[in-house]
mmCIF file of C-alpha atoms in Angstrom:
data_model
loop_
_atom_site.group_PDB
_atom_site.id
_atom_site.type_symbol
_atom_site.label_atom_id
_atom_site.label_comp_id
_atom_site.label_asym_id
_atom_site.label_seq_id
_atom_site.Cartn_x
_atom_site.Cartn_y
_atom_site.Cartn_z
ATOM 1 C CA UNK G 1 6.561 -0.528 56.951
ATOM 2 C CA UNK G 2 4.449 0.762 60.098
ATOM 3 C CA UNK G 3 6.936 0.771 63.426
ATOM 4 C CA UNK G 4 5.722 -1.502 66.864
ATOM 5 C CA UNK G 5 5.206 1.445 68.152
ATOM 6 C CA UNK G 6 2.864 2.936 65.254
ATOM 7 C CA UNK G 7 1.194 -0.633 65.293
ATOM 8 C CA UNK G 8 0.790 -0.466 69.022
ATOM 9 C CA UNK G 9 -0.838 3.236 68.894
ATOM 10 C CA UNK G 10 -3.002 1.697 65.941
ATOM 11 C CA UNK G 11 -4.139 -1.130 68.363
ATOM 12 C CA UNK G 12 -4.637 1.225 70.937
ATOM 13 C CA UNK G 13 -7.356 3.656 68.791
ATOM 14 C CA UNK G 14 -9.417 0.829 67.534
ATOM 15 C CA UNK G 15 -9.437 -1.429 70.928
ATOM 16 C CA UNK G 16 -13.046 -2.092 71.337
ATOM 17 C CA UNK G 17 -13.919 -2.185 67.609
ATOM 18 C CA UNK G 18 -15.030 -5.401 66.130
ATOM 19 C CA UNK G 19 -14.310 -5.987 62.533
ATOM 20 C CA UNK G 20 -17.651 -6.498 60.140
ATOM 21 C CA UNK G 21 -18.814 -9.917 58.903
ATOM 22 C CA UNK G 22 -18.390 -10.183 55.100
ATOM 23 C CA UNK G 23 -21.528 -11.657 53.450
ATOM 24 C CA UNK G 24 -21.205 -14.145 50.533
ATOM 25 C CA UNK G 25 -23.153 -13.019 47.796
ATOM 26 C CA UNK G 26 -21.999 -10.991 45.014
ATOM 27 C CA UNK G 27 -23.655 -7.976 43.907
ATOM 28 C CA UNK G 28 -23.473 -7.387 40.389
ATOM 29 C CA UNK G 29 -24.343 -4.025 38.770
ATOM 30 C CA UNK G 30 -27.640 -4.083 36.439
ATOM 31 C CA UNK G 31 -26.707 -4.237 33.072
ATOM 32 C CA UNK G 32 -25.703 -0.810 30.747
ATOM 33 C CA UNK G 33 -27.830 -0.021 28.673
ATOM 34 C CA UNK G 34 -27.803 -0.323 25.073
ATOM 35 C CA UNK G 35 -26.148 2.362 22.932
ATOM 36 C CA UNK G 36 -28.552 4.630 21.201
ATOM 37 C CA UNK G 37 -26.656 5.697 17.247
ATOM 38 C CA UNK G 38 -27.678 9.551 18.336
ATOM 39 C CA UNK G 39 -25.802 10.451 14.841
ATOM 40 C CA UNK G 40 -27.841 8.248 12.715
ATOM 41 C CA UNK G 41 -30.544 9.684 14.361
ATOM 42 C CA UNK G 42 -29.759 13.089 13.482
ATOM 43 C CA UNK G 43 -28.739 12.205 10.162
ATOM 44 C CA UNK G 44 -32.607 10.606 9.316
ATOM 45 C CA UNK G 45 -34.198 13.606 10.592
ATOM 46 C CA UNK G 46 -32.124 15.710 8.781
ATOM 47 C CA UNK G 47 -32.876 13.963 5.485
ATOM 48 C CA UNK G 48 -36.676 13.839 6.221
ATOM 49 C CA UNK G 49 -36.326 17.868 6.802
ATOM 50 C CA UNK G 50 -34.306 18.289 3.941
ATOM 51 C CA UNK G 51 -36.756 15.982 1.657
ATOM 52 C CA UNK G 52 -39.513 18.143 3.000
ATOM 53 C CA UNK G 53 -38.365 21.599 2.769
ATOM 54 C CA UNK G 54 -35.189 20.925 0.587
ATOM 55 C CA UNK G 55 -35.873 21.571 -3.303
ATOM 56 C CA UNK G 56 -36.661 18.884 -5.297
ATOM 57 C CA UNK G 57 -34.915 17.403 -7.997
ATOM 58 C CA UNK G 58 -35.554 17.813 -11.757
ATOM 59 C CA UNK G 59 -35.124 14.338 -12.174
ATOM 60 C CA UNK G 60 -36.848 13.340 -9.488
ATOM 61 C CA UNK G 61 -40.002 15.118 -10.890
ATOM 62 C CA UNK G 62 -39.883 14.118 -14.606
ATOM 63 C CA UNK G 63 -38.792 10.344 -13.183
ATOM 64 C CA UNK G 64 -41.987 10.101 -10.700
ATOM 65 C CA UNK G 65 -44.755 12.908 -11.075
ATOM 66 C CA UNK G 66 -45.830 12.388 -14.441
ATOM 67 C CA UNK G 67 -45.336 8.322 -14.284
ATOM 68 C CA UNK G 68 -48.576 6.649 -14.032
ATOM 69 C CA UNK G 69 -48.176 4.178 -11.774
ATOM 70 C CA UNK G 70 -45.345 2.924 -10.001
ATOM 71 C CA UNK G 71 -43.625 -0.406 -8.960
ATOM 72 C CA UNK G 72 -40.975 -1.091 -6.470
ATOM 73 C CA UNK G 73 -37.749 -2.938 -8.505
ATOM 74 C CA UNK G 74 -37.882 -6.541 -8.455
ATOM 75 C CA UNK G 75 -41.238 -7.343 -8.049
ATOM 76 C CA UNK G 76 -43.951 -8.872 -10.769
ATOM 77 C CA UNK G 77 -45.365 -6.397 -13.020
ATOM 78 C CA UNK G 78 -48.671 -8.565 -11.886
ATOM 79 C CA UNK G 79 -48.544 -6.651 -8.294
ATOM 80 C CA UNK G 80 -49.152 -3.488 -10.451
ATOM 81 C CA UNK G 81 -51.784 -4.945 -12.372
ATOM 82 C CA UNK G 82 -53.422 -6.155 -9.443
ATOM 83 C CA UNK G 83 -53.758 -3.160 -8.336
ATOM 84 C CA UNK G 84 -54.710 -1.727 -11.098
ATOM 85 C CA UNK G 85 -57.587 -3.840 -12.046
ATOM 86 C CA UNK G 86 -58.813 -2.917 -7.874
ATOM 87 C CA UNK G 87 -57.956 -6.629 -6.427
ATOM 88 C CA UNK G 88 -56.927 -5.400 -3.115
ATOM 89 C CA UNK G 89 -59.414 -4.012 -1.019
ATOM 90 C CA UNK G 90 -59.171 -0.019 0.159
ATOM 91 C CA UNK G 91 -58.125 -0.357 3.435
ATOM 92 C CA UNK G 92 -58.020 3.585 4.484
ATOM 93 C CA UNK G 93 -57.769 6.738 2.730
ATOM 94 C CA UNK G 94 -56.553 10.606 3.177
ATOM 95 C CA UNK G 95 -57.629 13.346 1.634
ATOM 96 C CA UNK G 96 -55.049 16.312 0.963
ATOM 97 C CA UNK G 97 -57.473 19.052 -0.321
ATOM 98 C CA UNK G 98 -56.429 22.300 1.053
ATOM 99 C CA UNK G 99 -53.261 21.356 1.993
ATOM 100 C CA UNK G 100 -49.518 22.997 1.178
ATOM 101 C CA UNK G 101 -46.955 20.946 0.313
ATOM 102 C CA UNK G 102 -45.430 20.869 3.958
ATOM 103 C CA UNK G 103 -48.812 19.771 5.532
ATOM 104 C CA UNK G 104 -49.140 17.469 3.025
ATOM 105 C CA UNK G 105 -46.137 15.751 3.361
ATOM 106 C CA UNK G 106 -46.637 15.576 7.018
ATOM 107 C CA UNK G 107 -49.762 14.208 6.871
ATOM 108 C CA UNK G 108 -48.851 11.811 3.982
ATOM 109 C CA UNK G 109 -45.535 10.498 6.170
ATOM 110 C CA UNK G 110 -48.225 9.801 9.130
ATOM 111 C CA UNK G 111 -50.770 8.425 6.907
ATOM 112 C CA UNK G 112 -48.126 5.797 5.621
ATOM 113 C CA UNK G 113 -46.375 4.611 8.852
ATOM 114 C CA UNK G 114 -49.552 4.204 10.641
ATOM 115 C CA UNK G 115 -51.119 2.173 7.785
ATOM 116 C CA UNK G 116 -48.033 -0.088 7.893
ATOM 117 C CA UNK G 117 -48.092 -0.536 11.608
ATOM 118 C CA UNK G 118 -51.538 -1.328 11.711
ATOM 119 C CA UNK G 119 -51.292 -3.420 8.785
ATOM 120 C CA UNK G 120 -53.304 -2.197 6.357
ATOM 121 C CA UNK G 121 -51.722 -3.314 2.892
ATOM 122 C CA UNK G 122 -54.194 -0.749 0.517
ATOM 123 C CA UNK G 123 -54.603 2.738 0.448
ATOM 124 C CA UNK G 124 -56.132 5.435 -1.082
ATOM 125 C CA UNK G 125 -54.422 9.198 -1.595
ATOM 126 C CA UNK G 126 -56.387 11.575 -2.735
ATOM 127 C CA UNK G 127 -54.298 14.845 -3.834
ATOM 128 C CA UNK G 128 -56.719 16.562 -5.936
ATOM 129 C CA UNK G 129 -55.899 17.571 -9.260
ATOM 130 C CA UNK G 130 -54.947 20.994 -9.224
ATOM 131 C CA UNK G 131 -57.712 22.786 -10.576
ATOM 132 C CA UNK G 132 -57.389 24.796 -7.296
ATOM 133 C CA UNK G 133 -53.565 25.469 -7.568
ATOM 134 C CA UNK G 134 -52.319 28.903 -9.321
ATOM 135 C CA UNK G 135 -51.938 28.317 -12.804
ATOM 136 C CA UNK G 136 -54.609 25.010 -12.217
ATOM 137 C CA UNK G 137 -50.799 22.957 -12.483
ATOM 138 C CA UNK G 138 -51.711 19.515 -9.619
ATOM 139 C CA UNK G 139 -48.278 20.411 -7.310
ATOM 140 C CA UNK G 140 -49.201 17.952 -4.873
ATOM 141 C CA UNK G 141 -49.978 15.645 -7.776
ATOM 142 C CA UNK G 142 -46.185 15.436 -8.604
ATOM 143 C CA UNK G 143 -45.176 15.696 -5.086
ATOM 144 C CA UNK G 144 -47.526 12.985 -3.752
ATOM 145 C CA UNK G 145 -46.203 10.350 -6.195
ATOM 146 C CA UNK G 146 -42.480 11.514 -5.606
ATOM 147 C CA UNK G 147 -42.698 11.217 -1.116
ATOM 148 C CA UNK G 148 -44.481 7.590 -2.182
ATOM 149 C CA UNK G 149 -41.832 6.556 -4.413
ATOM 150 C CA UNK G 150 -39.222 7.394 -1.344
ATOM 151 C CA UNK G 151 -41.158 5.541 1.074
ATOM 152 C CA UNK G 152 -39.768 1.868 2.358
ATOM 153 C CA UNK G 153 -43.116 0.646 3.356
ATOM 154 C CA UNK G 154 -44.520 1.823 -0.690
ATOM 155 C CA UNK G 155 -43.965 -1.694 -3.035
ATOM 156 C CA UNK G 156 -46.477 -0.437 -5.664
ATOM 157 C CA UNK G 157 -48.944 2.997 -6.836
ATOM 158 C CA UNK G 158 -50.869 3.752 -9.292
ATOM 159 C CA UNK G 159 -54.059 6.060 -10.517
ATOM 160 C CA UNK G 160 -56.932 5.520 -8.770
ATOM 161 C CA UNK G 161 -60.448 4.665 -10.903
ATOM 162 C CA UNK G 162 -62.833 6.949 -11.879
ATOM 163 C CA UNK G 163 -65.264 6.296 -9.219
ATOM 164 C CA UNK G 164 -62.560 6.140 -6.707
ATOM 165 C CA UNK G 165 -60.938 9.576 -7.683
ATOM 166 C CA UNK G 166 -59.385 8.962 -10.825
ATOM 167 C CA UNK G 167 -56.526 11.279 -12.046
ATOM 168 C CA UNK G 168 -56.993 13.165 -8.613
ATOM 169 C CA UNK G 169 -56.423 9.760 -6.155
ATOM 170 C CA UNK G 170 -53.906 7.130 -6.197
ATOM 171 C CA UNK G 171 -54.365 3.358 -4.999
ATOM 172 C CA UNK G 172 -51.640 2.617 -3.306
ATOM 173 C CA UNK G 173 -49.927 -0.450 -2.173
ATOM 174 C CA UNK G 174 -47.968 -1.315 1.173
ATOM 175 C CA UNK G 175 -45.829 -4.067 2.002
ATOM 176 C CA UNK G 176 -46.979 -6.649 4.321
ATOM 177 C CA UNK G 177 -45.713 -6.280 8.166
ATOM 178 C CA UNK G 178 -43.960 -9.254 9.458
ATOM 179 C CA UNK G 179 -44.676 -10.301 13.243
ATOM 180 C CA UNK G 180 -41.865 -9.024 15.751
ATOM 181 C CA UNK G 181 -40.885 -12.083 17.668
ATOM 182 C CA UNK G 182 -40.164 -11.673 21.211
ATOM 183 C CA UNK G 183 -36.389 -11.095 22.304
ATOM 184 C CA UNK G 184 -35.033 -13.314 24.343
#
């Protein structure tokens, strides 16, 4: 507790000084922004390395790259058909001719995202069919069919028809994009 004679020094030192006017508003602080998961982060692009330049699986292989067509669990074999029989329209294509299996992939990965953000529902992959490979074996033929298998936006592939590429292309189909509503 501060003496009269500290209070009276105190008094003394600030004489003169008048004391600031307070306003009334309150300022709040903008609001913190919202937490990025940096691990899950790392974790996906550490999966999408490793599925890239991580071996493959036997099963994976014998599973996928020899299958003829594939269809995402749960849905109508008629989606296959469909696609089969050329119902949906070719949207877009890539060609992988002259690629390695990292390029590919790449380009592939690309090739798929920006179809699905675009919208584009129907694709065509051409991979070739090996003659070009040592020992004329289609590597990107099994690999192709294995990254498409993997992807979320793939519901459905299949062999493309002759005059579209036959054992060399695949028709492939995407899963419709639903329209982001606005956050509020």
């Amino acid at each position: 507790m501060p003496t009269p004679e500290d209070l009276a020094a105190f008094q003394a030192a600030v004489g003169d000084v008048v004391p600031l006017k307070t306003e009334r508003r309150v300022l709040h602080e903008p609001p913190k922004p919202r937490p990025r998961p940096r691990q899950r982060e790392l974790d996906e692009s550490q999966a999408v390395a490793e599925s890239l330049h991580g071996p493959l699986e036997i099963d994976d292989l014998l599973a996928i790259g020899e299958a003829e067509a594939y269809l995402r669990p749960g849905l109508s074999r008629s989606v296959l058909r469909d696609l089969r029989r050329g119902r949906w329209a070719i949207q877009d294509h890539i060609d992988l001719h002259g690629m390695n299996r990292y390029q590919a992939h790449e380009e592939v990965s690309l090739f798929l995202s920006a179809s699905a953000a675009s919208g584009k529902r129907c694709l065509r992959i051409v991979h070739g069919r090996g003659h070009g490979s040592p020992g004329r074996q289609g590597v990107l033929r099994l690999l192709v069919k294995s990254w498409l298998a993997r992807s979320r936006h793939v519901l459905a592939f299949c062999h493309a028809a002759a005059c579209d590429g036959g054992e060399g292309a695949l028709w492939v189909l995407l899963q419709a994009v639903r329209p982001r509503l606005p956050r509020r």
